């Protein structure tokens, strides 16, 4: 099992290495560079050359890649293209803000999805299941910018209960941010919960139909004991990887929500950086997103391995 | 000779009573279709009853109904079932939970899938104990271990910590038995408990169940399609057909002189070890639920049926020898001779016949080199799954490959078909045509001449293609047939497998299991092959259907001179069809020779063990169990592959040296360190000492 884990870790590292290369090359392939973006119309002749010299842009691409990757490894992403702010600082606060949003959504979304998934599966095809499942399908199909706008319309414009946009600055303490992000959290967890709920429901139904659940019944195991001992541990195993996928989706979903609510997170920073052609920032964010993606999937694999006796006992025992 | 099973109590008290029970479901068209019809059955205390029938006869539904359990969609249409005078279907949930697993326990068909994968063995048995026995919580672990030793599992202390997937099939089945015994039940329901186990494992599990019944006085209801297994464990046999009980009587009577024509047909369709002839097939197929008319459900398949049989439903009535039978003509049936096979003994294939296919020292390995090994160009040095196989297959003969699961039978077929690369050795086709080990690199003609038929036609026939499309593929590919020619040839092929041209437009899902397998046979023969590889082709079929498919294969061979390589775990089936047999153990050849010699004089200790474990539908035979039924895992043992289980093990030489091939002038060869004559002498010595009806159980160690 350790071997399997090390192999996954190794593959994860390779993935990140490749991703960093691809990010670098694709940014490189875009017409223009940081200097042409910064200098705009004055980007010609001596000025351009000086700027490129200052930023080290006239060195060979390979050298620049390893320079960038090496520094990134140490947490130093350089300075932004307008030459003043440290990217690490800038991205750091934004990352914190995005994580607040994402984690809050997960803390609400995952337990809710598991609970509702189990409820709908156990009371399959009853009124309750039909209602919850119908709502879930709606939540899944409506794009999050639409649901976010509707939420703002209802809770902020009509009822006036919650702020419609976030006005706190990026570096505000979490205590100040939290009350303002309730609507974004609701918007994100709605879609996420719906996806996971459907998955948990299917998985529970499948396990309920298995031979071992029938056997448990015919062994005289009381219903709820059967659900908790025989059904759930087996039904939630496949859910772990779906949750990981949902978390990965969250990274993308968060961008849209952040823009709608004007939330100072990583997503909005990326949109701004792209429109400003602040390439070092774009590179840094892309790399961080890739890291999170790989990290989440790796932890999901690890969790599955711990929870699944079939994988846990791999290579360790033979009868 | 004594009766096969222990005697029932002197004045039997009824334990389970089923009265006029009908169970059915509502079809999509709204009609009520019965699965069980008017079942009357009483199970007495301490009695073992065998419930036998083919798939769809309702036997499992009946067994589960005894526990008050109905599968999804089913409901009780009529009648009742009671356990100790309590109506099972009227009990409260709590009362049912008390009875299930307590007084009435189930041993499921597939223990591997019936044990919860995320719970340790100890926890699962402990759960049953806590629910159904009064012992103190603290004494549970000790009792679990006691139960595990009672079902003769080795190292119970270690086993409680294991998960189900870490156990072999036989061990899982024993765990399921231990779990059922936890509640000290008055009756055990066994739903095909040994189906899917290897012959030796099956024989051991059945002996265990017999001993349990004898020692604990537990009543048993044994559900199976396998009359051999039923014969071994039951006092009384109940034969079911199309949801009805058609015959009931004591085991000896039912197995020797059944008075129902269906039971007679069923017995005749079972291939027997001692009989080299093909079993007699039964025509037709059972009616689907609701498909029975006013008369007898078996009338359409019955050779004796008269007008009365089709018009009037027969009632259960007393018949000769205390049997109860549902047949108008039972008296005529009782006077008829048992159906016997009409096929003649086959002519043997001369030794000098040129071979179609030569396997020369073939080794096959599933181990694929890792990425690093590939980069460094290293060869994997894992022991190959199959090794050292040399067989020459002669034109027009049938070679049977036998062995337990994991013996490499199917692996060899796949390698010949080019689906698995060989690691060593060569496969020569025809006179001297080397066969490439990759199917993509073989010529079209080579592909045509070797065809493969799979075990399960549900998987091997594309469910979205009509039979016409399925047959057209080889015809178009190999012969370029189109239009009317194609159609004519397809029809001809269907005729040859005894299906009419009207099947062409059907989809596989509209055919019965036997019909589908006939289509698979037709597809193979569409290529006009020289060699047909048959991989467990009858294993998924009911016995009566199996007999018909065997007959078909035999007929086709006689007409076209085709050569078969026939893989099966069922030794009796191979006996019925094969000219020569090769016995495999863990991918190594143990014995090869003419079928009549190998079956009559099994020389290799493994062949002896294997043949000894076969169960026959005969109350007077008992399996001879000499070796432990431990499933060996990889790697294969050094020296002789069978040394770890061999009852005749010599010593160090078996561990270190691959045994030499000893062959005689009849083409009968074995791989063993002990000289053949000595092995045969040892066998007759054993027979002289032991009573053949009492199996000798050796202590199953690890």
mmCIF file with all atom_site columns, N, CA, C and O in Angstrom, chain B residues 437-477:
data_model
loop_
_atom_site.group_PDB
_atom_site.id
_atom_site.type_symbol
_atom_site.label_atom_id
_atom_site.label_alt_id
_atom_site.label_comp_id
_atom_site.label_asym_id
_atom_site.label_entity_id
_atom_site.label_seq_id
_atom_site.pdbx_PDB_ins_code
_atom_site.Cartn_x
_atom_site.Cartn_y
_atom_site.Cartn_z
_atom_site.occupancy
_atom_site.B_iso_or_equiv
_atom_site.pdbx_formal_charge
_atom_site.auth_seq_id
_atom_site.auth_comp_id
_atom_site.auth_asym_id
_atom_site.auth_atom_id
_atom_site.pdbx_PDB_model_num
ATOM 1   N N  . UNK B 1 437 ? 1.824   -15.085 -31.851 1.00 0.00 ? 437 UNK B N  1
ATOM 2   C CA . UNK B 1 437 ? 1.128   -15.081 -30.569 1.00 0.00 ? 437 UNK B CA 1
ATOM 3   C C  . UNK B 1 437 ? 0.191   -13.881 -30.427 1.00 0.00 ? 437 UNK B C  1
ATOM 4   O O  . UNK B 1 437 ? -0.558  -13.795 -29.471 1.00 0.00 ? 437 UNK B O  1
ATOM 5   N N  . UNK B 1 438 ? 0.206   -12.990 -31.388 1.00 0.00 ? 438 UNK B N  1
ATOM 6   C CA . UNK B 1 438 ? -0.719  -11.873 -31.340 1.00 0.00 ? 438 UNK B CA 1
ATOM 7   C C  . UNK B 1 438 ? -1.747  -12.013 -32.459 1.00 0.00 ? 438 UNK B C  1
ATOM 8   O O  . UNK B 1 438 ? -1.401  -12.140 -33.627 1.00 0.00 ? 438 UNK B O  1
ATOM 9   N N  . UNK B 1 439 ? -3.010  -11.991 -32.058 1.00 0.00 ? 439 UNK B N  1
ATOM 10  C CA . UNK B 1 439 ? -4.087  -12.247 -33.007 1.00 0.00 ? 439 UNK B CA 1
ATOM 11  C C  . UNK B 1 439 ? -4.082  -11.236 -34.169 1.00 0.00 ? 439 UNK B C  1
ATOM 12  O O  . UNK B 1 439 ? -4.458  -11.556 -35.296 1.00 0.00 ? 439 UNK B O  1
ATOM 13  N N  . UNK B 1 440 ? -3.609  -10.023 -33.922 1.00 0.00 ? 440 UNK B N  1
ATOM 14  C CA . UNK B 1 440 ? -3.587  -8.991  -34.967 1.00 0.00 ? 440 UNK B CA 1
ATOM 15  C C  . UNK B 1 440 ? -2.607  -9.320  -36.079 1.00 0.00 ? 440 UNK B C  1
ATOM 16  O O  . UNK B 1 440 ? -2.716  -8.829  -37.191 1.00 0.00 ? 440 UNK B O  1
ATOM 17  N N  . UNK B 1 441 ? -1.598  -10.149 -35.761 1.00 0.00 ? 441 UNK B N  1
ATOM 18  C CA . UNK B 1 441 ? -0.571  -10.440 -36.749 1.00 0.00 ? 441 UNK B CA 1
ATOM 19  C C  . UNK B 1 441 ? -0.842  -11.743 -37.494 1.00 0.00 ? 441 UNK B C  1
ATOM 20  O O  . UNK B 1 441 ? -0.007  -12.199 -38.256 1.00 0.00 ? 441 UNK B O  1
ATOM 21  N N  . UNK B 1 442 ? -1.983  -12.361 -37.225 1.00 0.00 ? 442 UNK B N  1
ATOM 22  C CA . UNK B 1 442 ? -2.273  -13.615 -37.924 1.00 0.00 ? 442 UNK B CA 1
ATOM 23  C C  . UNK B 1 442 ? -3.002  -13.321 -39.231 1.00 0.00 ? 442 UNK B C  1
ATOM 24  O O  . UNK B 1 442 ? -3.705  -12.317 -39.352 1.00 0.00 ? 442 UNK B O  1
ATOM 25  N N  . UNK B 1 443 ? -2.842  -14.256 -40.162 1.00 0.00 ? 443 UNK B N  1
ATOM 26  C CA . UNK B 1 443 ? -3.510  -14.036 -41.447 1.00 0.00 ? 443 UNK B CA 1
ATOM 27  C C  . UNK B 1 443 ? -4.999  -14.308 -41.282 1.00 0.00 ? 443 UNK B C  1
ATOM 28  O O  . UNK B 1 443 ? -5.429  -15.031 -40.376 1.00 0.00 ? 443 UNK B O  1
ATOM 29  N N  . UNK B 1 444 ? -5.779  -13.741 -42.187 1.00 0.00 ? 444 UNK B N  1
ATOM 30  C CA . UNK B 1 444 ? -7.219  -13.917 -42.158 1.00 0.00 ? 444 UNK B CA 1
ATOM 31  C C  . UNK B 1 444 ? -7.597  -15.396 -42.182 1.00 0.00 ? 444 UNK B C  1
ATOM 32  O O  . UNK B 1 444 ? -8.516  -15.827 -41.496 1.00 0.00 ? 444 UNK B O  1
ATOM 33  N N  . UNK B 1 445 ? -6.836  -16.148 -42.950 1.00 0.00 ? 445 UNK B N  1
ATOM 34  C CA . UNK B 1 445 ? -7.153  -17.558 -43.094 1.00 0.00 ? 445 UNK B CA 1
ATOM 35  C C  . UNK B 1 445 ? -6.904  -18.306 -41.789 1.00 0.00 ? 445 UNK B C  1
ATOM 36  O O  . UNK B 1 445 ? -7.673  -19.181 -41.397 1.00 0.00 ? 445 UNK B O  1
ATOM 37  N N  . UNK B 1 446 ? -5.806  -17.944 -41.111 1.00 0.00 ? 446 UNK B N  1
ATOM 38  C CA . UNK B 1 446 ? -5.531  -18.571 -39.812 1.00 0.00 ? 446 UNK B CA 1
ATOM 39  C C  . UNK B 1 446 ? -6.644  -18.242 -38.824 1.00 0.00 ? 446 UNK B C  1
ATOM 40  O O  . UNK B 1 446 ? -7.074  -19.093 -38.052 1.00 0.00 ? 446 UNK B O  1
ATOM 41  N N  . UNK B 1 447 ? -7.091  -16.997 -38.867 1.00 0.00 ? 447 UNK B N  1
ATOM 42  C CA . UNK B 1 447 ? -8.177  -16.588 -37.970 1.00 0.00 ? 447 UNK B CA 1
ATOM 43  C C  . UNK B 1 447 ? -9.413  -17.427 -38.239 1.00 0.00 ? 447 UNK B C  1
ATOM 44  O O  . UNK B 1 447 ? -10.089 -17.877 -37.324 1.00 0.00 ? 447 UNK B O  1
ATOM 45  N N  . UNK B 1 448 ? -9.702  -17.637 -39.496 1.00 0.00 ? 448 UNK B N  1
ATOM 46  C CA . UNK B 1 448 ? -10.897 -18.387 -39.866 1.00 0.00 ? 448 UNK B CA 1
ATOM 47  C C  . UNK B 1 448 ? -10.839 -19.819 -39.359 1.00 0.00 ? 448 UNK B C  1
ATOM 48  O O  . UNK B 1 448 ? -11.825 -20.358 -38.877 1.00 0.00 ? 448 UNK B O  1
ATOM 49  N N  . UNK B 1 449 ? -9.633  -20.397 -39.460 1.00 0.00 ? 449 UNK B N  1
ATOM 50  C CA . UNK B 1 449 ? -9.528  -21.823 -39.147 1.00 0.00 ? 449 UNK B CA 1
ATOM 51  C C  . UNK B 1 449 ? -9.557  -22.123 -37.658 1.00 0.00 ? 449 UNK B C  1
ATOM 52  O O  . UNK B 1 449 ? -9.730  -23.260 -37.253 1.00 0.00 ? 449 UNK B O  1
ATOM 53  N N  . UNK B 1 450 ? -9.339  -21.124 -36.810 1.00 0.00 ? 450 UNK B N  1
ATOM 54  C CA . UNK B 1 450 ? -9.444  -21.331 -35.363 1.00 0.00 ? 450 UNK B CA 1
ATOM 55  C C  . UNK B 1 450 ? -10.581 -20.468 -34.841 1.00 0.00 ? 450 UNK B C  1
ATOM 56  O O  . UNK B 1 450 ? -10.564 -19.242 -34.993 1.00 0.00 ? 450 UNK B O  1
ATOM 57  N N  . UNK B 1 451 ? -11.588 -21.084 -34.255 1.00 0.00 ? 451 UNK B N  1
ATOM 58  C CA . UNK B 1 451 ? -12.712 -20.318 -33.724 1.00 0.00 ? 451 UNK B CA 1
ATOM 59  C C  . UNK B 1 451 ? -12.870 -20.607 -32.237 1.00 0.00 ? 451 UNK B C  1
ATOM 60  O O  . UNK B 1 451 ? -12.458 -21.652 -31.738 1.00 0.00 ? 451 UNK B O  1
ATOM 61  N N  . UNK B 1 452 ? -13.478 -19.652 -31.556 1.00 0.00 ? 452 UNK B N  1
ATOM 62  C CA . UNK B 1 452 ? -13.613 -19.743 -30.102 1.00 0.00 ? 452 UNK B CA 1
ATOM 63  C C  . UNK B 1 452 ? -15.083 -19.617 -29.723 1.00 0.00 ? 452 UNK B C  1
ATOM 64  O O  . UNK B 1 452 ? -15.789 -18.762 -30.257 1.00 0.00 ? 452 UNK B O  1
ATOM 65  N N  . UNK B 1 453 ? -15.545 -20.485 -28.824 1.00 0.00 ? 453 UNK B N  1
ATOM 66  C CA . UNK B 1 453 ? -16.902 -20.344 -28.273 1.00 0.00 ? 453 UNK B CA 1
ATOM 67  C C  . UNK B 1 453 ? -16.761 -20.097 -26.780 1.00 0.00 ? 453 UNK B C  1
ATOM 68  O O  . UNK B 1 453 ? -16.033 -20.809 -26.089 1.00 0.00 ? 453 UNK B O  1
ATOM 69  N N  . UNK B 1 454 ? -17.456 -19.073 -26.305 1.00 0.00 ? 454 UNK B N  1
ATOM 70  C CA . UNK B 1 454 ? -17.275 -18.661 -24.913 1.00 0.00 ? 454 UNK B CA 1
ATOM 71  C C  . UNK B 1 454 ? -18.312 -19.299 -23.994 1.00 0.00 ? 454 UNK B C  1
ATOM 72  O O  . UNK B 1 454 ? -19.334 -19.829 -24.424 1.00 0.00 ? 454 UNK B O  1
ATOM 73  N N  . UNK B 1 455 ? -18.029 -19.150 -22.693 1.00 0.00 ? 455 UNK B N  1
ATOM 74  C CA . UNK B 1 455 ? -18.903 -19.730 -21.680 1.00 0.00 ? 455 UNK B CA 1
ATOM 75  C C  . UNK B 1 455 ? -20.294 -19.122 -21.705 1.00 0.00 ? 455 UNK B C  1
ATOM 76  O O  . UNK B 1 455 ? -21.282 -19.822 -21.719 1.00 0.00 ? 455 UNK B O  1
ATOM 77  N N  . UNK B 1 456 ? -20.319 -17.789 -21.708 1.00 0.00 ? 456 UNK B N  1
ATOM 78  C CA . UNK B 1 456 ? -21.609 -17.152 -21.496 1.00 0.00 ? 456 UNK B CA 1
ATOM 79  C C  . UNK B 1 456 ? -22.069 -16.400 -22.733 1.00 0.00 ? 456 UNK B C  1
ATOM 80  O O  . UNK B 1 456 ? -21.533 -15.348 -23.065 1.00 0.00 ? 456 UNK B O  1
ATOM 81  N N  . UNK B 1 457 ? -23.062 -16.929 -23.452 1.00 0.00 ? 457 UNK B N  1
ATOM 82  C CA . UNK B 1 457 ? -23.501 -16.282 -24.690 1.00 0.00 ? 457 UNK B CA 1
ATOM 83  C C  . UNK B 1 457 ? -24.061 -14.879 -24.445 1.00 0.00 ? 457 UNK B C  1
ATOM 84  O O  . UNK B 1 457 ? -24.082 -14.055 -25.352 1.00 0.00 ? 457 UNK B O  1
ATOM 85  N N  . UNK B 1 458 ? -24.497 -14.606 -23.206 1.00 0.00 ? 458 UNK B N  1
ATOM 86  C CA . UNK B 1 458 ? -24.985 -13.250 -22.929 1.00 0.00 ? 458 UNK B CA 1
ATOM 87  C C  . UNK B 1 458 ? -23.873 -12.236 -23.100 1.00 0.00 ? 458 UNK B C  1
ATOM 88  O O  . UNK B 1 458 ? -24.108 -11.092 -23.458 1.00 0.00 ? 458 UNK B O  1
ATOM 89  N N  . UNK B 1 459 ? -22.650 -12.658 -22.802 1.00 0.00 ? 459 UNK B N  1
ATOM 90  C CA . UNK B 1 459 ? -21.525 -11.738 -22.933 1.00 0.00 ? 459 UNK B CA 1
ATOM 91  C C  . UNK B 1 459 ? -20.903 -11.794 -24.313 1.00 0.00 ? 459 UNK B C  1
ATOM 92  O O  . UNK B 1 459 ? -20.281 -10.836 -24.755 1.00 0.00 ? 459 UNK B O  1
ATOM 93  N N  . UNK B 1 460 ? -21.016 -12.922 -24.988 1.00 0.00 ? 460 UNK B N  1
ATOM 94  C CA . UNK B 1 460 ? -20.282 -13.049 -26.248 1.00 0.00 ? 460 UNK B CA 1
ATOM 95  C C  . UNK B 1 460 ? -21.121 -12.668 -27.465 1.00 0.00 ? 460 UNK B C  1
ATOM 96  O O  . UNK B 1 460 ? -20.589 -12.490 -28.546 1.00 0.00 ? 460 UNK B O  1
ATOM 97  N N  . UNK B 1 461 ? -22.435 -12.530 -27.309 1.00 0.00 ? 461 UNK B N  1
ATOM 98  C CA . UNK B 1 461 ? -23.261 -12.072 -28.435 1.00 0.00 ? 461 UNK B CA 1
ATOM 99  C C  . UNK B 1 461 ? -23.633 -10.611 -28.193 1.00 0.00 ? 461 UNK B C  1
ATOM 100 O O  . UNK B 1 461 ? -24.101 -10.269 -27.108 1.00 0.00 ? 461 UNK B O  1
ATOM 101 N N  . UNK B 1 462 ? -23.419 -9.787  -29.192 1.00 0.00 ? 462 UNK B N  1
ATOM 102 C CA . UNK B 1 462 ? -23.755 -8.370  -29.052 1.00 0.00 ? 462 UNK B CA 1
ATOM 103 C C  . UNK B 1 462 ? -25.278 -8.209  -28.912 1.00 0.00 ? 462 UNK B C  1
ATOM 104 O O  . UNK B 1 462 ? -26.021 -8.582  -29.815 1.00 0.00 ? 462 UNK B O  1
ATOM 105 N N  . UNK B 1 463 ? -25.717 -7.673  -27.761 1.00 0.00 ? 463 UNK B N  1
ATOM 106 C CA . UNK B 1 463 ? -27.171 -7.641  -27.521 1.00 0.00 ? 463 UNK B CA 1
ATOM 107 C C  . UNK B 1 463 ? -27.935 -6.747  -28.501 1.00 0.00 ? 463 UNK B C  1
ATOM 108 O O  . UNK B 1 463 ? -29.154 -6.858  -28.602 1.00 0.00 ? 463 UNK B O  1
ATOM 109 N N  . UNK B 1 464 ? -27.241 -5.860  -29.227 1.00 0.00 ? 464 UNK B N  1
ATOM 110 C CA . UNK B 1 464 ? -27.930 -4.960  -30.150 1.00 0.00 ? 464 UNK B CA 1
ATOM 111 C C  . UNK B 1 464 ? -27.924 -5.462  -31.591 1.00 0.00 ? 464 UNK B C  1
ATOM 112 O O  . UNK B 1 464 ? -28.426 -4.811  -32.480 1.00 0.00 ? 464 UNK B O  1
ATOM 113 N N  . UNK B 1 465 ? -27.285 -6.593  -31.813 1.00 0.00 ? 465 UNK B N  1
ATOM 114 C CA . UNK B 1 465 ? -27.273 -7.153  -33.168 1.00 0.00 ? 465 UNK B CA 1
ATOM 115 C C  . UNK B 1 465 ? -28.311 -8.264  -33.281 1.00 0.00 ? 465 UNK B C  1
ATOM 116 O O  . UNK B 1 465 ? -28.456 -9.060  -32.368 1.00 0.00 ? 465 UNK B O  1
ATOM 117 N N  . UNK B 1 466 ? -28.975 -8.314  -34.411 1.00 0.00 ? 466 UNK B N  1
ATOM 118 C CA . UNK B 1 466 ? -29.881 -9.440  -34.624 1.00 0.00 ? 466 UNK B CA 1
ATOM 119 C C  . UNK B 1 466 ? -29.039 -10.677 -34.936 1.00 0.00 ? 466 UNK B C  1
ATOM 120 O O  . UNK B 1 466 ? -27.853 -10.571 -35.252 1.00 0.00 ? 466 UNK B O  1
ATOM 121 N N  . UNK B 1 467 ? -29.683 -11.834 -34.847 1.00 0.00 ? 467 UNK B N  1
ATOM 122 C CA . UNK B 1 467 ? -28.965 -13.078 -35.125 1.00 0.00 ? 467 UNK B CA 1
ATOM 123 C C  . UNK B 1 467 ? -28.400 -13.025 -36.552 1.00 0.00 ? 467 UNK B C  1
ATOM 124 O O  . UNK B 1 467 ? -27.275 -13.474 -36.803 1.00 0.00 ? 467 UNK B O  1
ATOM 125 N N  . UNK B 1 468 ? -29.152 -12.428 -37.483 1.00 0.00 ? 468 UNK B N  1
ATOM 126 C CA . UNK B 1 468 ? -28.681 -12.310 -38.868 1.00 0.00 ? 468 UNK B CA 1
ATOM 127 C C  . UNK B 1 468 ? -27.365 -11.536 -38.923 1.00 0.00 ? 468 UNK B C  1
ATOM 128 O O  . UNK B 1 468 ? -26.408 -11.949 -39.582 1.00 0.00 ? 468 UNK B O  1
ATOM 129 N N  . UNK B 1 469 ? -27.290 -10.428 -38.185 1.00 0.00 ? 469 UNK B N  1
ATOM 130 C CA . UNK B 1 469 ? -26.064 -9.623  -38.202 1.00 0.00 ? 469 UNK B CA 1
ATOM 131 C C  . UNK B 1 469 ? -24.906 -10.376 -37.557 1.00 0.00 ? 469 UNK B C  1
ATOM 132 O O  . UNK B 1 469 ? -23.758 -10.292 -37.997 1.00 0.00 ? 469 UNK B O  1
ATOM 133 N N  . UNK B 1 470 ? -25.219 -11.110 -36.478 1.00 0.00 ? 470 UNK B N  1
ATOM 134 C CA . UNK B 1 470 ? -24.181 -11.860 -35.768 1.00 0.00 ? 470 UNK B CA 1
ATOM 135 C C  . UNK B 1 470 ? -23.572 -12.908 -36.702 1.00 0.00 ? 470 UNK B C  1
ATOM 136 O O  . UNK B 1 470 ? -22.351 -13.047 -36.773 1.00 0.00 ? 470 UNK B O  1
ATOM 137 N N  . UNK B 1 471 ? -24.425 -13.601 -37.448 1.00 0.00 ? 471 UNK B N  1
ATOM 138 C CA . UNK B 1 471 ? -23.917 -14.647 -38.343 1.00 0.00 ? 471 UNK B CA 1
ATOM 139 C C  . UNK B 1 471 ? -23.264 -14.061 -39.588 1.00 0.00 ? 471 UNK B C  1
ATOM 140 O O  . UNK B 1 471 ? -22.358 -14.652 -40.169 1.00 0.00 ? 471 UNK B O  1
ATOM 141 N N  . UNK B 1 472 ? -23.730 -12.877 -39.993 1.00 0.00 ? 472 UNK B N  1
ATOM 142 C CA . UNK B 1 472 ? -23.200 -12.281 -41.233 1.00 0.00 ? 472 UNK B CA 1
ATOM 143 C C  . UNK B 1 472 ? -21.738 -11.876 -41.085 1.00 0.00 ? 472 UNK B C  1
ATOM 144 O O  . UNK B 1 472 ? -20.985 -11.913 -42.059 1.00 0.00 ? 472 UNK B O  1
ATOM 145 N N  . UNK B 1 473 ? -21.333 -11.510 -39.871 1.00 0.00 ? 473 UNK B N  1
ATOM 146 C CA . UNK B 1 473 ? -19.967 -11.008 -39.711 1.00 0.00 ? 473 UNK B CA 1
ATOM 147 C C  . UNK B 1 473 ? -18.896 -11.986 -40.188 1.00 0.00 ? 473 UNK B C  1
ATOM 148 O O  . UNK B 1 473 ? -18.086 -11.638 -41.046 1.00 0.00 ? 473 UNK B O  1
ATOM 149 N N  . UNK B 1 474 ? -18.859 -13.212 -39.658 1.00 0.00 ? 474 UNK B N  1
ATOM 150 C CA . UNK B 1 474 ? -17.819 -14.125 -40.174 1.00 0.00 ? 474 UNK B CA 1
ATOM 151 C C  . UNK B 1 474 ? -18.026 -14.467 -41.645 1.00 0.00 ? 474 UNK B C  1
ATOM 152 O O  . UNK B 1 474 ? -17.051 -14.626 -42.378 1.00 0.00 ? 474 UNK B O  1
ATOM 153 N N  . UNK B 1 475 ? -19.278 -14.561 -42.079 1.00 0.00 ? 475 UNK B N  1
ATOM 154 C CA . UNK B 1 475 ? -19.536 -14.937 -43.479 1.00 0.00 ? 475 UNK B CA 1
ATOM 155 C C  . UNK B 1 475 ? -19.024 -13.865 -44.436 1.00 0.00 ? 475 UNK B C  1
ATOM 156 O O  . UNK B 1 475 ? -18.463 -14.162 -45.483 1.00 0.00 ? 475 UNK B O  1
ATOM 157 N N  . UNK B 1 476 ? -19.203 -12.625 -44.056 1.00 0.00 ? 476 UNK B N  1
ATOM 158 C CA . UNK B 1 476 ? -18.741 -11.522 -44.896 1.00 0.00 ? 476 UNK B CA 1
ATOM 159 C C  . UNK B 1 476 ? -17.222 -11.420 -44.841 1.00 0.00 ? 476 UNK B C  1
ATOM 160 O O  . UNK B 1 476 ? -16.543 -11.292 -45.853 1.00 0.00 ? 476 UNK B O  1
ATOM 161 N N  . UNK B 1 477 ? -16.692 -11.521 -43.625 1.00 0.00 ? 477 UNK B N  1
ATOM 162 C CA . UNK B 1 477 ? -15.261 -11.333 -43.421 1.00 0.00 ? 477 UNK B CA 1
ATOM 163 C C  . UNK B 1 477 ? -14.443 -12.420 -44.117 1.00 0.00 ? 477 UNK B C  1
ATOM 164 O O  . UNK B 1 477 ? -13.466 -12.137 -44.797 1.00 0.00 ? 477 UNK B O  1
#
